[in-house]
Short mmCIF file of N, CA and C in Angstrom, two decimals:
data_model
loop_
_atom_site.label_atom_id
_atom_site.label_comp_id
_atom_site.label_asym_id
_atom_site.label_seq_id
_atom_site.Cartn_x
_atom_site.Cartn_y
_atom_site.Cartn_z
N UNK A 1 0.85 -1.18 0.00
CA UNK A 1 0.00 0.00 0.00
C UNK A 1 0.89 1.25 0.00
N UNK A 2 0.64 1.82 -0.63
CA UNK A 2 1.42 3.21 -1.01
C UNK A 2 1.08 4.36 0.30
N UNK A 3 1.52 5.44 0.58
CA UNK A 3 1.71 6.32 1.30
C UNK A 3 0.11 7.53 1.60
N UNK A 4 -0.26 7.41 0.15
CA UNK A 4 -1.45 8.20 0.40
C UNK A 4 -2.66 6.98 0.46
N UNK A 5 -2.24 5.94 0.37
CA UNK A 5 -3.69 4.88 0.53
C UNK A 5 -3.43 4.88 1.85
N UNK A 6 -2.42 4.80 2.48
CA UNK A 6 -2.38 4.76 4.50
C UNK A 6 -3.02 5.78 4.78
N UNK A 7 -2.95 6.94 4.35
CA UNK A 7 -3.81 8.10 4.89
C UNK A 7 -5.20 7.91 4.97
N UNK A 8 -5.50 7.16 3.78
CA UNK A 8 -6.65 7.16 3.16
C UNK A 8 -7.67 6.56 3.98
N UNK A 9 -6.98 5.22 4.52
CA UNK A 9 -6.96 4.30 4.94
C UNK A 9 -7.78 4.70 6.99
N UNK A 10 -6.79 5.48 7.28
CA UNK A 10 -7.02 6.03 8.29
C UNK A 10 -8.00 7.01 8.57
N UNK A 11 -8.18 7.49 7.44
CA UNK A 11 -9.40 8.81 7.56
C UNK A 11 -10.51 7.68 7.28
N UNK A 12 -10.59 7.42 6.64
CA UNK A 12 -12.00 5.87 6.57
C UNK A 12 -12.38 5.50 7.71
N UNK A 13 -11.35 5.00 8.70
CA UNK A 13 -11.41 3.86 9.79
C UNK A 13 -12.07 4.95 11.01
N UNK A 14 -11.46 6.33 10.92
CA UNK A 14 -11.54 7.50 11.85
C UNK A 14 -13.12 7.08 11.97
N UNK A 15 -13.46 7.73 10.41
CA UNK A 15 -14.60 8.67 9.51
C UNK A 15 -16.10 7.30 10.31
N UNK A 16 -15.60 6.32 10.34
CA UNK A 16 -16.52 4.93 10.45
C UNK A 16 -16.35 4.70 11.89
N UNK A 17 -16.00 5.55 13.25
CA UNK A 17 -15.87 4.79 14.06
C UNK A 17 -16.30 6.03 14.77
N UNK A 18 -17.04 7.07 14.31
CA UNK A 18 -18.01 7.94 14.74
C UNK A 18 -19.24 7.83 14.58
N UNK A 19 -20.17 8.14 15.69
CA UNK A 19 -21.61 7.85 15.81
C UNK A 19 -22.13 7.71 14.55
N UNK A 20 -23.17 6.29 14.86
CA UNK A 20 -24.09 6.47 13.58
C UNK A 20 -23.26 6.55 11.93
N UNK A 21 -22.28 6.53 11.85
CA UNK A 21 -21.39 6.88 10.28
C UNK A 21 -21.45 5.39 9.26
N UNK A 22 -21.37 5.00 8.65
CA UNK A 22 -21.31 4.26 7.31
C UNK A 22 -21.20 4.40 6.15
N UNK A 23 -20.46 3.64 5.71
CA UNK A 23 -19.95 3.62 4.07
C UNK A 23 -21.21 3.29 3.11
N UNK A 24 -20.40 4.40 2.15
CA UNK A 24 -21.36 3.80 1.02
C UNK A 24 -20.59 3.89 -0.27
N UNK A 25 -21.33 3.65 -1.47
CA UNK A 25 -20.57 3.53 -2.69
C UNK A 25 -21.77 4.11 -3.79
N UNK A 26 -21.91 5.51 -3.57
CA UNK A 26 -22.42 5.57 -5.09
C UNK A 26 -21.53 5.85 -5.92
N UNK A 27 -22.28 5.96 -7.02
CA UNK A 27 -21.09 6.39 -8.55
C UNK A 27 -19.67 5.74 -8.25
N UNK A 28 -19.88 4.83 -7.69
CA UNK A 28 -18.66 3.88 -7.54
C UNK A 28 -17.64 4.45 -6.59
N UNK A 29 -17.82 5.20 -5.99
CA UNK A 29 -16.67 5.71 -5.21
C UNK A 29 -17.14 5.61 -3.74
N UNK A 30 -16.08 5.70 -2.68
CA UNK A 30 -16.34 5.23 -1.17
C UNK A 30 -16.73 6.81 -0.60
N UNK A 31 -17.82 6.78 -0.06
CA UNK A 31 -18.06 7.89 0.70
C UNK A 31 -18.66 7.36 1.94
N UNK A 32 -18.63 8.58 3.15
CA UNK A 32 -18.82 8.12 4.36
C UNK A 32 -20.18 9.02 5.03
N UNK A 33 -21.22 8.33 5.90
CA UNK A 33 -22.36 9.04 5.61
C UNK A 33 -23.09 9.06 6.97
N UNK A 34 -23.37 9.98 7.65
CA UNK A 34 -24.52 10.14 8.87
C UNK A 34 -25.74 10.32 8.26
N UNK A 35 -26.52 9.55 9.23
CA UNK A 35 -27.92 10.09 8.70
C UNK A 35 -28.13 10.22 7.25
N UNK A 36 -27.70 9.38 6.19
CA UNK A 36 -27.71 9.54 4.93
C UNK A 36 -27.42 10.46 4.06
N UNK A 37 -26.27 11.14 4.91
CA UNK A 37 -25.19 12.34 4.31
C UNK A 37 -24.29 12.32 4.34
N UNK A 38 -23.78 12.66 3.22
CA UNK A 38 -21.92 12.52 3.14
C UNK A 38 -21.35 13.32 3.89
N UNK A 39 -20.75 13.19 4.63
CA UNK A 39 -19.58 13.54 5.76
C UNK A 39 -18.17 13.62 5.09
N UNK A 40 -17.65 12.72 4.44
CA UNK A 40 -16.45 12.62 3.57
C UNK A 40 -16.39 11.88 2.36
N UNK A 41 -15.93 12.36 1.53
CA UNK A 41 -15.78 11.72 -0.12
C UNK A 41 -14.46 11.01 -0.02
N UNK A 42 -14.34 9.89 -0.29
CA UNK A 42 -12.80 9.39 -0.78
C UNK A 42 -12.32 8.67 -1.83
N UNK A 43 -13.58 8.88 -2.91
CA UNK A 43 -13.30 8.79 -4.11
C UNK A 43 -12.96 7.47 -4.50
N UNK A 44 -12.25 7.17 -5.86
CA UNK A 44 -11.74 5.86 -5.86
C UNK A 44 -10.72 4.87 -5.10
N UNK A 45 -10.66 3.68 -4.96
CA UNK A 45 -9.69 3.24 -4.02
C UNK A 45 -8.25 2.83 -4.82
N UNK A 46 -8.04 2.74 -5.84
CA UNK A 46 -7.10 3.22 -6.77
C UNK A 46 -6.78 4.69 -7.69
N UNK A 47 -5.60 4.80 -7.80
CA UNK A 47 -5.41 5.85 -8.60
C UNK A 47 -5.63 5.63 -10.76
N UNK A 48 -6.11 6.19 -11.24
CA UNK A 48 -6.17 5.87 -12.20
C UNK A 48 -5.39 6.81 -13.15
N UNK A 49 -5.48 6.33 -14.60
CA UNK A 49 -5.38 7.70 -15.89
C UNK A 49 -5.75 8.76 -15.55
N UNK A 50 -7.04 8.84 -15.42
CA UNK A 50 -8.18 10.09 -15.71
C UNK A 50 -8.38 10.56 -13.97
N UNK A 51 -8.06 10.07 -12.80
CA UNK A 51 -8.71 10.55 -11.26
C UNK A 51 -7.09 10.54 -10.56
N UNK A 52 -6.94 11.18 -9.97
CA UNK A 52 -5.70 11.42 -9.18
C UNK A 52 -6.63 11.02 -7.64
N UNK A 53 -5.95 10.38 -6.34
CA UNK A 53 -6.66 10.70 -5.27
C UNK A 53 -6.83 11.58 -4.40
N UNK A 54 -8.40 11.71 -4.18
CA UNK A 54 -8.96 13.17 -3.02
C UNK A 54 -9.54 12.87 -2.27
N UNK A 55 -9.80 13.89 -1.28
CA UNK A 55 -11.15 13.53 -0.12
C UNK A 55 -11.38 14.48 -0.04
N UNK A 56 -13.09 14.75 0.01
CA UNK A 56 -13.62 16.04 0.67
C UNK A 56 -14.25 16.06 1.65
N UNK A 57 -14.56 17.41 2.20
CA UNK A 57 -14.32 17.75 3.73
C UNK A 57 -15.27 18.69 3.55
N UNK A 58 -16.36 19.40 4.45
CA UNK A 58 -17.02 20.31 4.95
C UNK A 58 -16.24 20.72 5.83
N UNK A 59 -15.81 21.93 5.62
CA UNK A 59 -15.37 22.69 6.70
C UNK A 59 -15.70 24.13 7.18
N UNK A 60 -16.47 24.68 7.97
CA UNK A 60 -16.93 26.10 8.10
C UNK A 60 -15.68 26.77 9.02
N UNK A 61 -14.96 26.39 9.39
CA UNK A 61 -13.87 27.33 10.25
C UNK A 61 -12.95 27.54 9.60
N UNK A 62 -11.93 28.37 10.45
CA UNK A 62 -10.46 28.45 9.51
C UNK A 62 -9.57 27.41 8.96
N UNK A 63 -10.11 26.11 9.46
CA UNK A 63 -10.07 24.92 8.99
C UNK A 63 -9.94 24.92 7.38
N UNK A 64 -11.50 25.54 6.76
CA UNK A 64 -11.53 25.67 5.61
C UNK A 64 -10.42 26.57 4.56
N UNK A 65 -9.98 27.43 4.97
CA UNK A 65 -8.62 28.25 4.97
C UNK A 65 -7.36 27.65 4.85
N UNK A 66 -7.51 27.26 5.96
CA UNK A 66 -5.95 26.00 5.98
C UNK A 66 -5.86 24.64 5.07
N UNK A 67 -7.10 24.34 4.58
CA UNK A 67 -7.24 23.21 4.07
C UNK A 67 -6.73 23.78 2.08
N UNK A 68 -7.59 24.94 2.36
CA UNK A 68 -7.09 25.26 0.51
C UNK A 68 -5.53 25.98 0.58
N UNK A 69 -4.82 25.93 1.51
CA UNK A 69 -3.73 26.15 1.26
C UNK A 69 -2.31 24.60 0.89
N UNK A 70 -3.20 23.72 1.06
CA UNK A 70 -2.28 22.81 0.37
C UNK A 70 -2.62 23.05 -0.83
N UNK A 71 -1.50 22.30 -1.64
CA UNK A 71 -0.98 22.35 -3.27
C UNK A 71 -2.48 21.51 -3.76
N UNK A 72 -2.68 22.14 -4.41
CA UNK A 72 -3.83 21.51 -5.34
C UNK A 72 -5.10 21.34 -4.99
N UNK A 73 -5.56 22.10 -3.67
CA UNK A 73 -6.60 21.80 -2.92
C UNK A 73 -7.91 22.68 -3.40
N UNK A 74 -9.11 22.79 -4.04
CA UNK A 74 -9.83 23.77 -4.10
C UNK A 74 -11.37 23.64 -3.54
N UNK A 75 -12.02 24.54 -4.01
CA UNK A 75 -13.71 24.23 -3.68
C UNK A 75 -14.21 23.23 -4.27
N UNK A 76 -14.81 22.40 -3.79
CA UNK A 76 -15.45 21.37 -4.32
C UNK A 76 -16.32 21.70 -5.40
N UNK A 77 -16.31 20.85 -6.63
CA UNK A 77 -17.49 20.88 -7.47
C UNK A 77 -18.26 20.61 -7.35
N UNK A 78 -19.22 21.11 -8.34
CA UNK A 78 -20.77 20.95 -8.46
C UNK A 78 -21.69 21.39 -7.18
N UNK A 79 -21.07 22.76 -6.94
CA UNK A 79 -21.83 23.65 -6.51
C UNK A 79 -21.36 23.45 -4.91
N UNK A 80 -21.04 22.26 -4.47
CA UNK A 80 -20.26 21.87 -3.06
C UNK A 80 -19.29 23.24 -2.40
N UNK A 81 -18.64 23.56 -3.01
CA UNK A 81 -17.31 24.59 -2.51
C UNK A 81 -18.03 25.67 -1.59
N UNK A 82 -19.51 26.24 -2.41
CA UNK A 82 -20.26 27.36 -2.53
C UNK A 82 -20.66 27.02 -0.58
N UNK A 83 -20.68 25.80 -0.11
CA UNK A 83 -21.27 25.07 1.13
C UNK A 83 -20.05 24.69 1.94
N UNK A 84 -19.00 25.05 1.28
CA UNK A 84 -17.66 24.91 2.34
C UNK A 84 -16.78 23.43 2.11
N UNK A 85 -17.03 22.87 0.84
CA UNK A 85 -16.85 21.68 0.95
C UNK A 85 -15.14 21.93 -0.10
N UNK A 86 -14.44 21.30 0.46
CA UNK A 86 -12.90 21.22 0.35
C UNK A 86 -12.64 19.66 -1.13
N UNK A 87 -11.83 19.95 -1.65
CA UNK A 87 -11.42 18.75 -2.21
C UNK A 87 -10.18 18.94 -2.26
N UNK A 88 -9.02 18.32 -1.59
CA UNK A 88 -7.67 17.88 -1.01
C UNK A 88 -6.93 16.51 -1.93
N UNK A 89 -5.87 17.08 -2.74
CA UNK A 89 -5.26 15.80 -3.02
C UNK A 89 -4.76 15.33 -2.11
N UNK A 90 -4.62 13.84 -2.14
CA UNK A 90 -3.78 13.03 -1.40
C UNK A 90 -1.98 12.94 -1.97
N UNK A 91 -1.99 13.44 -3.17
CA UNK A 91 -0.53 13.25 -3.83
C UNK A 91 0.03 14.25 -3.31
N UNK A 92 -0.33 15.45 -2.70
CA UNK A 92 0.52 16.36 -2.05
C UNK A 92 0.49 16.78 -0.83
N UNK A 93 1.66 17.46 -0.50
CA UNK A 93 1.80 17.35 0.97
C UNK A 93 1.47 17.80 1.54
N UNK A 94 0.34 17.02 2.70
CA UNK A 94 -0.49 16.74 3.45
C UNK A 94 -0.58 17.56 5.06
N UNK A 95 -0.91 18.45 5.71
CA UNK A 95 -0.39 18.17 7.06
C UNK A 95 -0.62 17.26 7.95
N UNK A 96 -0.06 17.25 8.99
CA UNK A 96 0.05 16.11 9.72
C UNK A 96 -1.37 15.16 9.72
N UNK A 97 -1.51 13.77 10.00
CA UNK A 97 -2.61 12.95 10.16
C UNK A 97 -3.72 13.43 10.85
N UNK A 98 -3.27 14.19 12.21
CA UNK A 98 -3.86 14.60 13.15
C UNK A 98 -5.22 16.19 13.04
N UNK A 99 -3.87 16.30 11.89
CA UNK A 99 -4.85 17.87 11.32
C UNK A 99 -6.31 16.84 10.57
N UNK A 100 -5.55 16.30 9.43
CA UNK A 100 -6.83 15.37 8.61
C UNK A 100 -7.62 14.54 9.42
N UNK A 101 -7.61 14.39 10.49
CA UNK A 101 -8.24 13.99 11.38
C UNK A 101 -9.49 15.26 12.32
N UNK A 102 -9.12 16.02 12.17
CA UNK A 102 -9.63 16.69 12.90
C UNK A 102 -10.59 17.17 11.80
N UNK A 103 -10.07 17.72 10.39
CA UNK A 103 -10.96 18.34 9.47
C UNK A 103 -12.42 17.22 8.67
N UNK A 104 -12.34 15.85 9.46
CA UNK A 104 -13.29 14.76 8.91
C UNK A 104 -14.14 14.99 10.13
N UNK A 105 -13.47 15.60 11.45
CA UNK A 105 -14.51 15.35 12.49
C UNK A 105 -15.68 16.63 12.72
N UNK A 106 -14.23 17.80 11.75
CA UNK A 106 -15.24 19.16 11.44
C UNK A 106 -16.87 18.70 10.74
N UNK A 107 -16.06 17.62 9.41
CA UNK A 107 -17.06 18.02 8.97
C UNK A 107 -18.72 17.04 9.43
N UNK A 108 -18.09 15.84 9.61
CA UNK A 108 -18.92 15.33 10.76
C UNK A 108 -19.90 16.17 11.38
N UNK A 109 -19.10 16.95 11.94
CA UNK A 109 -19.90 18.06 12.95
C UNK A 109 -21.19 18.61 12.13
N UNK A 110 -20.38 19.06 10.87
CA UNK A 110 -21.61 19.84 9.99
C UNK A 110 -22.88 19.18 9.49
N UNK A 111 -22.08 18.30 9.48
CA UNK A 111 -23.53 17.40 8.85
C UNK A 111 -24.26 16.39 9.63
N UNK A 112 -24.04 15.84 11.21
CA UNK A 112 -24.30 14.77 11.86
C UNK A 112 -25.43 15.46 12.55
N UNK A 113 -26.82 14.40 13.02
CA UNK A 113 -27.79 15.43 13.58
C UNK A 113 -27.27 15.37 15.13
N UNK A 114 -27.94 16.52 15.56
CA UNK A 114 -27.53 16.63 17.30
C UNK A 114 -27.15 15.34 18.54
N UNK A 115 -27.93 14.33 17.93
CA UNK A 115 -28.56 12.80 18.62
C UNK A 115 -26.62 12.41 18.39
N UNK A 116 -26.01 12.35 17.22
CA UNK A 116 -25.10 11.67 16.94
C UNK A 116 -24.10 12.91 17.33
N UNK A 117 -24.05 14.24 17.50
CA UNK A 117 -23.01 15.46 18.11
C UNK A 117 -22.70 14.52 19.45
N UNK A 118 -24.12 14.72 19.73
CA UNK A 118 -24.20 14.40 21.61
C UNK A 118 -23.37 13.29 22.19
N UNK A 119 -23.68 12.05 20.92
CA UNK A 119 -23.16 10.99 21.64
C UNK A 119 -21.72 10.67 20.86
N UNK A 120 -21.41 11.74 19.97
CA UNK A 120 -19.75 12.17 20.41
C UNK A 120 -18.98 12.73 21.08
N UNK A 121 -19.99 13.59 21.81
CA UNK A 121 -19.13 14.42 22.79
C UNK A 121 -19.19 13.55 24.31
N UNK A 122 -20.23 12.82 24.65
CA UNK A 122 -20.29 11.94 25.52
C UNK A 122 -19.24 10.94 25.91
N UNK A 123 -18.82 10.35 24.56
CA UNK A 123 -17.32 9.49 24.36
C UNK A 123 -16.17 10.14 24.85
#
């Protein structure tokens, strides 16, 4: 496993071991979902020709700031960005795990209903 699939790897396991969260796979790609909302995108589980690997993130704090300052990072498409939503390569350099950790739990936050806040902050 290559260097950005460990990341990848880890933001998944994070992303799935918060209240209520589960995977899903539309349009073929792994996304992670409260309450039947995406919380995080992680796209394909290989790199291909045509897709480089990303993950996106809701982020409303300066979070969101810090996040488009990595190399290649911008507003999400299809109208997403306009809602705070981040798309982050994995091919470039990254900050620490701990930061990408924290910006999956942001977005968690944004999108998880109160029932599933609560019984994260309870933990």
């Amino acid at each position: 496993m290559s260097d950005w699939q460990d990341v990848r790897e880890k933001l998944r396991a994070f992303a799935l071991g918060l209240p209520e969260s589960h995977e899903d796979h539309p349009w073929g790609e792994t996304v992670v979902k409260v309450n039947k909302k995406v919380f995080l995108f992680l796209g394909l589980e290989e790199q291909t020709e045509k897709w480089d690997p990303t993950f996106g993130v809701k982020l409303l704090s300066e979070a969101h700031g810090h996040a488009l300052t990595v190399e290649g990072a911008q507003p999400s498409g299809y109208g997403l960005g306009r809602a705070g939503w981040v798309t982050v390569p994995f091919l470039s350099e990254l900050p620490e795990t701990e930061v990408l950790l924290d910006w999956v739990e942001e977005s968690y936050r944004a999108i998880a209903p109160k029932r599933a806040i609560k019984l994260l902050d309870e933990a």
